[in-house]
Short mmCIF file of C-alpha atoms and ligand atoms in Angstrom, two decimals:
data_model
loop_
_atom_site.label_atom_id
_atom_site.label_comp_id
_atom_site.label_asym_id
_atom_site.label_seq_id
_atom_site.Cartn_x
_atom_site.Cartn_y
_atom_site.Cartn_z
CA MET A 1 8.39 15.95 8.97
CA PRO A 2 9.28 13.55 11.79
CA THR A 3 11.45 10.55 10.98
CA VAL A 4 12.56 7.40 12.78
CA PRO A 5 15.69 5.39 11.98
CA THR A 6 14.73 2.06 10.44
CA ASN A 7 17.44 -0.39 9.44
CA GLY A 8 19.87 2.17 8.06
CA ILE A 9 17.51 4.81 6.64
CA ASP A 10 15.30 7.54 8.08
CA THR A 11 11.61 6.76 7.61
CA ALA A 12 9.32 9.80 7.34
CA TYR A 13 5.91 9.46 8.95
CA THR A 14 2.82 11.33 10.11
CA ASP A 15 1.01 10.58 13.38
CA GLN A 16 -2.39 12.28 13.74
CA GLY A 17 -5.72 11.93 15.52
CA GLN A 18 -6.76 9.90 18.49
CA GLY A 19 -9.30 7.28 19.45
CA ASP A 20 -9.92 4.26 21.63
CA GLY A 21 -9.17 1.54 19.08
CA ALA A 22 -5.83 0.21 17.86
CA PRO A 23 -3.75 2.80 15.99
CA VAL A 24 -4.34 2.65 12.24
CA VAL A 25 -1.17 2.29 10.14
CA LEU A 26 -1.49 2.79 6.37
CA ILE A 27 1.10 1.62 3.79
CA HIS A 28 1.00 3.34 0.41
CA GLY A 29 1.35 1.72 -3.03
CA PHE A 30 4.09 1.78 -5.65
CA PRO A 31 5.56 4.30 -6.44
CA TYR A 32 3.48 6.81 -4.49
CA ASN A 33 3.88 8.01 -0.91
CA LYS A 34 2.04 8.71 2.32
CA SER A 35 0.16 11.64 0.83
CA MET A 36 -1.97 9.18 -1.16
CA TRP A 37 -3.81 8.74 2.15
CA ASP A 38 -4.73 12.41 2.64
CA ASP A 39 -8.47 11.84 2.09
CA GLN A 40 -8.46 8.82 4.42
CA VAL A 41 -6.50 10.66 7.13
CA ALA A 42 -9.05 13.49 7.00
CA ALA A 43 -11.92 11.00 7.31
CA LEU A 44 -10.43 8.85 10.08
CA THR A 45 -8.56 11.14 12.45
CA GLY A 46 -11.71 12.35 14.22
CA SER A 47 -12.08 8.86 15.70
CA HIS A 48 -8.72 7.11 15.26
CA ARG A 49 -5.01 7.63 15.70
CA VAL A 50 -3.65 7.28 12.15
CA ILE A 51 0.00 6.74 11.17
CA THR A 52 1.13 7.05 7.55
CA TYR A 53 4.70 6.70 6.37
CA ASP A 54 6.86 6.63 3.27
CA LEU A 55 8.29 3.28 2.28
CA ARG A 56 12.06 3.06 1.75
CA GLY A 57 12.93 4.93 -1.46
CA HIS A 58 9.63 6.82 -1.65
CA GLY A 59 8.50 10.31 -0.67
CA GLU A 60 10.63 11.76 2.11
CA SER A 61 12.13 8.50 3.40
CA GLY A 62 15.71 7.53 2.69
CA ALA A 63 16.64 5.31 -0.23
CA THR A 64 19.18 2.53 -0.50
CA SER A 65 20.14 0.70 -3.65
CA GLY A 66 18.02 -2.37 -4.22
CA PRO A 67 16.70 -4.81 -4.85
CA TYR A 68 14.46 -4.50 -1.80
CA THR A 69 12.35 -7.36 -0.51
CA MET A 70 8.88 -7.31 1.03
CA GLU A 71 10.46 -8.82 4.15
CA MET A 72 12.93 -5.89 4.37
CA LEU A 73 10.06 -3.41 4.00
CA ALA A 74 8.11 -5.30 6.69
CA ASP A 75 11.16 -5.05 8.98
CA ASP A 76 11.24 -1.26 8.40
CA LEU A 77 7.58 -1.11 9.43
CA HIS A 78 8.31 -3.20 12.52
CA GLU A 79 11.00 -0.70 13.55
CA LEU A 80 8.54 2.15 13.10
CA ILE A 81 5.86 0.40 15.18
CA GLU A 82 8.35 -0.46 17.93
CA THR A 83 9.87 3.03 18.02
CA LEU A 84 6.45 4.68 18.27
CA SER A 85 5.34 2.06 20.87
CA LEU A 86 2.17 1.39 18.87
CA GLY A 87 1.62 -2.15 20.19
CA THR A 88 -1.03 -3.88 18.09
CA VAL A 89 -2.27 -1.96 15.06
CA ALA A 90 -5.00 -1.96 12.45
CA LEU A 91 -2.72 -2.34 9.43
CA GLY A 92 -3.84 -1.30 5.97
CA GLY A 93 -1.78 -1.86 2.84
CA PHE A 94 -2.62 -0.58 -0.62
CA SER A 95 -1.34 -2.72 -3.52
CA MET A 96 2.44 -3.02 -2.98
CA GLY A 97 1.65 -1.81 0.53
CA GLY A 98 -0.60 -4.88 0.78
CA TYR A 99 2.32 -7.10 -0.25
CA VAL A 100 4.25 -5.50 2.63
CA ALA A 101 1.28 -5.96 4.96
CA LEU A 102 1.11 -9.69 4.16
CA ALA A 103 4.86 -10.05 4.73
CA PHE A 104 4.40 -8.19 8.04
CA ALA A 105 1.45 -10.43 9.01
CA ARG A 106 3.63 -13.48 8.41
CA ALA A 107 6.63 -12.16 10.38
CA TYR A 108 4.96 -10.16 13.16
CA PRO A 109 1.41 -11.49 13.75
CA GLU A 110 1.61 -10.39 17.39
CA HIS A 111 1.38 -6.74 16.21
CA LEU A 112 -1.88 -7.17 14.30
CA ALA A 113 -5.29 -6.20 15.68
CA LYS A 114 -6.94 -5.86 12.26
CA LEU A 115 -5.80 -6.12 8.65
CA MET A 116 -6.93 -4.16 5.58
CA LEU A 117 -5.91 -5.50 2.16
CA LEU A 118 -6.68 -2.69 -0.26
CA ASP A 119 -6.49 -3.24 -4.02
CA THR A 120 -3.82 -5.88 -3.49
CA ARG A 121 -3.29 -9.59 -3.99
CA HIS A 122 -1.67 -12.62 -2.41
CA LEU A 123 -0.24 -14.09 -5.63
CA PRO A 124 3.29 -13.54 -6.96
CA ASP A 125 4.23 -12.07 -10.34
CA SER A 126 4.05 -14.10 -13.53
CA GLU A 127 7.27 -14.54 -15.51
CA GLN A 128 6.05 -11.88 -17.96
CA ALA A 129 5.30 -9.44 -15.13
CA ARG A 130 8.80 -10.01 -13.72
CA GLU A 131 10.31 -9.04 -17.06
CA GLY A 132 8.17 -5.89 -17.06
CA ARG A 133 9.43 -4.99 -13.56
CA GLU A 134 13.05 -5.38 -14.68
CA ASN A 135 12.43 -3.21 -17.74
CA LEU A 136 10.85 -0.52 -15.56
CA ALA A 137 13.73 -0.70 -13.06
CA LYS A 138 16.27 -0.26 -15.85
CA GLN A 139 14.25 2.59 -17.37
CA VAL A 140 14.16 4.63 -14.15
CA GLU A 141 17.82 3.90 -13.42
CA ALA A 142 18.73 5.24 -16.88
CA ASP A 143 16.24 8.08 -17.32
CA GLY A 144 14.77 8.93 -13.90
CA VAL A 145 11.15 8.71 -12.77
CA GLU A 146 9.53 11.25 -15.12
CA GLY A 147 8.39 8.68 -17.69
CA VAL A 148 6.67 6.64 -14.98
CA ALA A 149 5.17 9.80 -13.43
CA GLY A 150 3.63 10.69 -16.79
CA ALA A 151 2.29 7.25 -17.71
CA LEU A 152 1.31 5.31 -14.60
CA PRO A 153 -1.54 7.30 -12.97
CA GLY A 154 -3.53 7.23 -16.22
CA ARG A 155 -3.46 3.42 -16.12
CA MET A 156 -4.45 3.26 -12.47
CA LEU A 157 -7.36 5.75 -12.40
CA THR A 158 -10.67 5.56 -14.24
CA GLU A 159 -11.09 7.52 -17.46
CA SER A 160 -13.67 9.70 -15.77
CA THR A 161 -11.29 10.63 -12.93
CA VAL A 162 -8.57 11.57 -15.43
CA ARG A 163 -11.04 13.55 -17.54
CA ASP A 164 -13.18 15.24 -14.89
CA ARG A 165 -10.74 15.56 -11.96
CA PRO A 166 -7.35 16.22 -13.58
CA ALA A 167 -5.96 17.48 -10.27
CA VAL A 168 -6.20 13.94 -8.90
CA ALA A 169 -4.06 12.53 -11.73
CA ALA A 170 -1.63 15.45 -11.36
CA ARG A 171 -1.35 14.74 -7.64
CA ALA A 172 -0.56 11.08 -8.34
CA SER A 173 2.13 12.07 -10.87
CA ASP A 174 3.69 14.48 -8.38
CA MET A 175 3.91 11.71 -5.78
CA ILE A 176 5.91 9.62 -8.25
CA ARG A 177 8.21 12.57 -8.96
CA ALA A 178 9.04 12.62 -5.23
CA ALA A 179 10.37 9.03 -5.35
CA SER A 180 14.04 8.33 -6.03
CA PRO A 181 15.06 6.24 -9.06
CA ALA A 182 16.86 3.84 -6.69
CA GLY A 183 13.68 3.47 -4.63
CA VAL A 184 11.46 2.85 -7.65
CA ALA A 185 13.91 0.35 -9.13
CA GLY A 186 14.45 -1.37 -5.78
CA SER A 187 10.71 -1.67 -5.19
CA ALA A 188 9.94 -2.89 -8.71
CA ARG A 189 12.47 -5.66 -8.18
CA ALA A 190 11.01 -6.37 -4.73
CA MET A 191 7.61 -6.93 -6.32
CA ALA A 192 9.19 -9.29 -8.87
CA LEU A 193 10.85 -11.24 -6.05
CA ARG A 194 7.83 -11.47 -3.78
CA ARG A 195 6.57 -14.84 -2.64
CA ASP A 196 3.17 -16.45 -3.02
CA GLN A 197 1.30 -15.73 0.24
CA SER A 198 -1.58 -18.17 -0.43
CA ASP A 199 -0.50 -20.60 2.27
CA MET A 200 -0.78 -18.06 5.07
CA LEU A 201 -4.27 -16.73 4.31
CA PRO A 202 -6.21 -19.44 6.25
CA GLY A 203 -4.04 -18.67 9.31
CA ILE A 204 -4.90 -14.95 9.45
CA SER A 205 -7.04 -14.81 12.55
CA VAL A 206 -7.71 -11.08 12.89
CA PRO A 207 -10.72 -9.33 11.32
CA THR A 208 -9.71 -8.49 7.75
CA LEU A 209 -11.17 -5.99 5.30
CA ILE A 210 -10.59 -6.51 1.60
CA VAL A 211 -11.38 -3.61 -0.74
CA VAL A 212 -11.16 -3.66 -4.53
CA GLY A 213 -12.29 -1.41 -7.36
CA ASP A 214 -14.54 -3.28 -9.78
CA GLN A 215 -12.38 -2.00 -12.68
CA ASP A 216 -9.03 -2.82 -11.05
CA GLY A 217 -6.95 -4.51 -13.75
CA ILE A 218 -3.70 -4.63 -11.74
CA THR A 219 -4.96 -6.47 -8.66
CA PRO A 220 -8.31 -7.66 -10.03
CA PRO A 221 -11.56 -8.42 -8.19
CA ALA A 222 -11.06 -12.18 -8.74
CA ASP A 223 -7.96 -12.06 -6.52
CA ALA A 224 -9.78 -10.05 -3.86
CA GLU A 225 -12.57 -12.65 -3.91
CA ALA A 226 -10.02 -15.47 -3.56
CA MET A 227 -8.44 -13.77 -0.54
CA ALA A 228 -11.87 -13.20 1.02
CA ALA A 229 -12.71 -16.89 0.57
CA ALA A 230 -9.42 -18.04 2.11
CA ILE A 231 -9.21 -15.70 5.14
CA PRO A 232 -11.56 -16.90 7.89
CA ASN A 233 -12.79 -13.53 9.22
CA ALA A 234 -12.79 -11.46 6.04
CA THR A 235 -15.20 -8.85 4.69
CA LEU A 236 -15.04 -7.97 0.99
CA VAL A 237 -16.10 -4.56 -0.31
CA THR A 238 -16.13 -4.04 -4.09
CA ILE A 239 -16.27 -0.38 -5.10
CA ALA A 240 -18.26 0.30 -8.26
CA GLY A 241 -16.71 2.62 -10.83
CA ALA A 242 -13.20 2.45 -9.38
CA ASN A 243 -9.93 1.39 -11.03
CA HIS A 244 -6.77 0.35 -9.12
CA LEU A 245 -6.41 3.63 -7.18
CA SER A 246 -9.87 3.18 -5.72
CA ASN A 247 -9.18 5.52 -2.78
CA LEU A 248 -8.57 8.36 -5.28
CA ASP A 249 -11.30 7.37 -7.76
CA LYS A 250 -14.01 6.96 -5.11
CA PRO A 251 -12.79 8.45 -1.81
CA ASP A 252 -16.22 8.59 -0.16
CA GLU A 253 -17.01 4.92 -0.81
CA PHE A 254 -13.48 3.88 0.16
CA ASN A 255 -13.59 5.89 3.40
CA ARG A 256 -17.00 4.43 4.27
CA ALA A 257 -15.61 0.90 3.94
CA LEU A 258 -12.70 1.73 6.28
CA ILE A 259 -14.85 3.56 8.83
CA ASP A 260 -17.44 0.76 8.95
CA PHE A 261 -14.69 -1.84 9.43
CA LEU A 262 -12.68 0.10 12.00
CA SER A 263 -15.66 1.13 14.11
CA VAL A 264 -16.68 -2.44 15.14
C1 MLT B 301 0.97 -0.70 -6.72
O1 MLT B 301 -0.03 -0.01 -6.95
O2 MLT B 301 1.52 -0.71 -5.61
C2 MLT B 301 1.52 -1.56 -7.83
O3 MLT B 301 0.93 -1.22 -9.03
C3 MLT B 301 1.33 -3.00 -7.56
C4 MLT B 301 1.81 -3.89 -8.64
O4 MLT B 301 2.24 -3.40 -9.71
O5 MLT B 301 1.77 -5.12 -8.46
#
């Protein structure tokens, strides 16, 4: 697996496919890794260059002790983009990856050709959510990631996915098992610390795709609709019958949304 040095760690990435448009860079969600994009990579690489990578503390990338910040994770991404000489990119972020994408859009707008905000939101955590993040961080620091690996995918996938396609839930759990406790704790605390990005949405000038599962209870459709209303050049796609991990619940519908957006 190739890596690039990014601010003191090695970041693992994949770089596949080719096409005329801006390279597509996809940021995974918490606490998964770049393999959550396998179905999208398969669908897109016939017509696009697609880069996926593991965030600090996840998958095969290095971990440091936290707390991380979204700005730090955006700086890691900037290093990756600069090192690979990608120029301007079509940047897609899923959930926590979307929090990173918004931090990146604020810090490095010159690198954006298009933006994809996928099952994510612009708003910060509530006080109650922050407490939950701290509890989760302490749990993984004390006991490792197994408890999270067992519990989280079932809350993020639809009941029918868990029941009828158990391999999908097992794959999601295995991704969590590949994350380090320091990375999961550092990222949980980064989400608790993240800022409200509402003020920057009207200034996003690039074409923006917003995708949300209609059953997403973590980053709900109301937030996706609010982002679509605030971003001038936004397209909203709501996927029926999908929970938070809409790319795993409904890969065909999710891929169609990305292909339609990236092909214009
Ligand atoms: C994610 O999927 O990245 C996280 O669930 C996002 C969150 O908890 O806010």
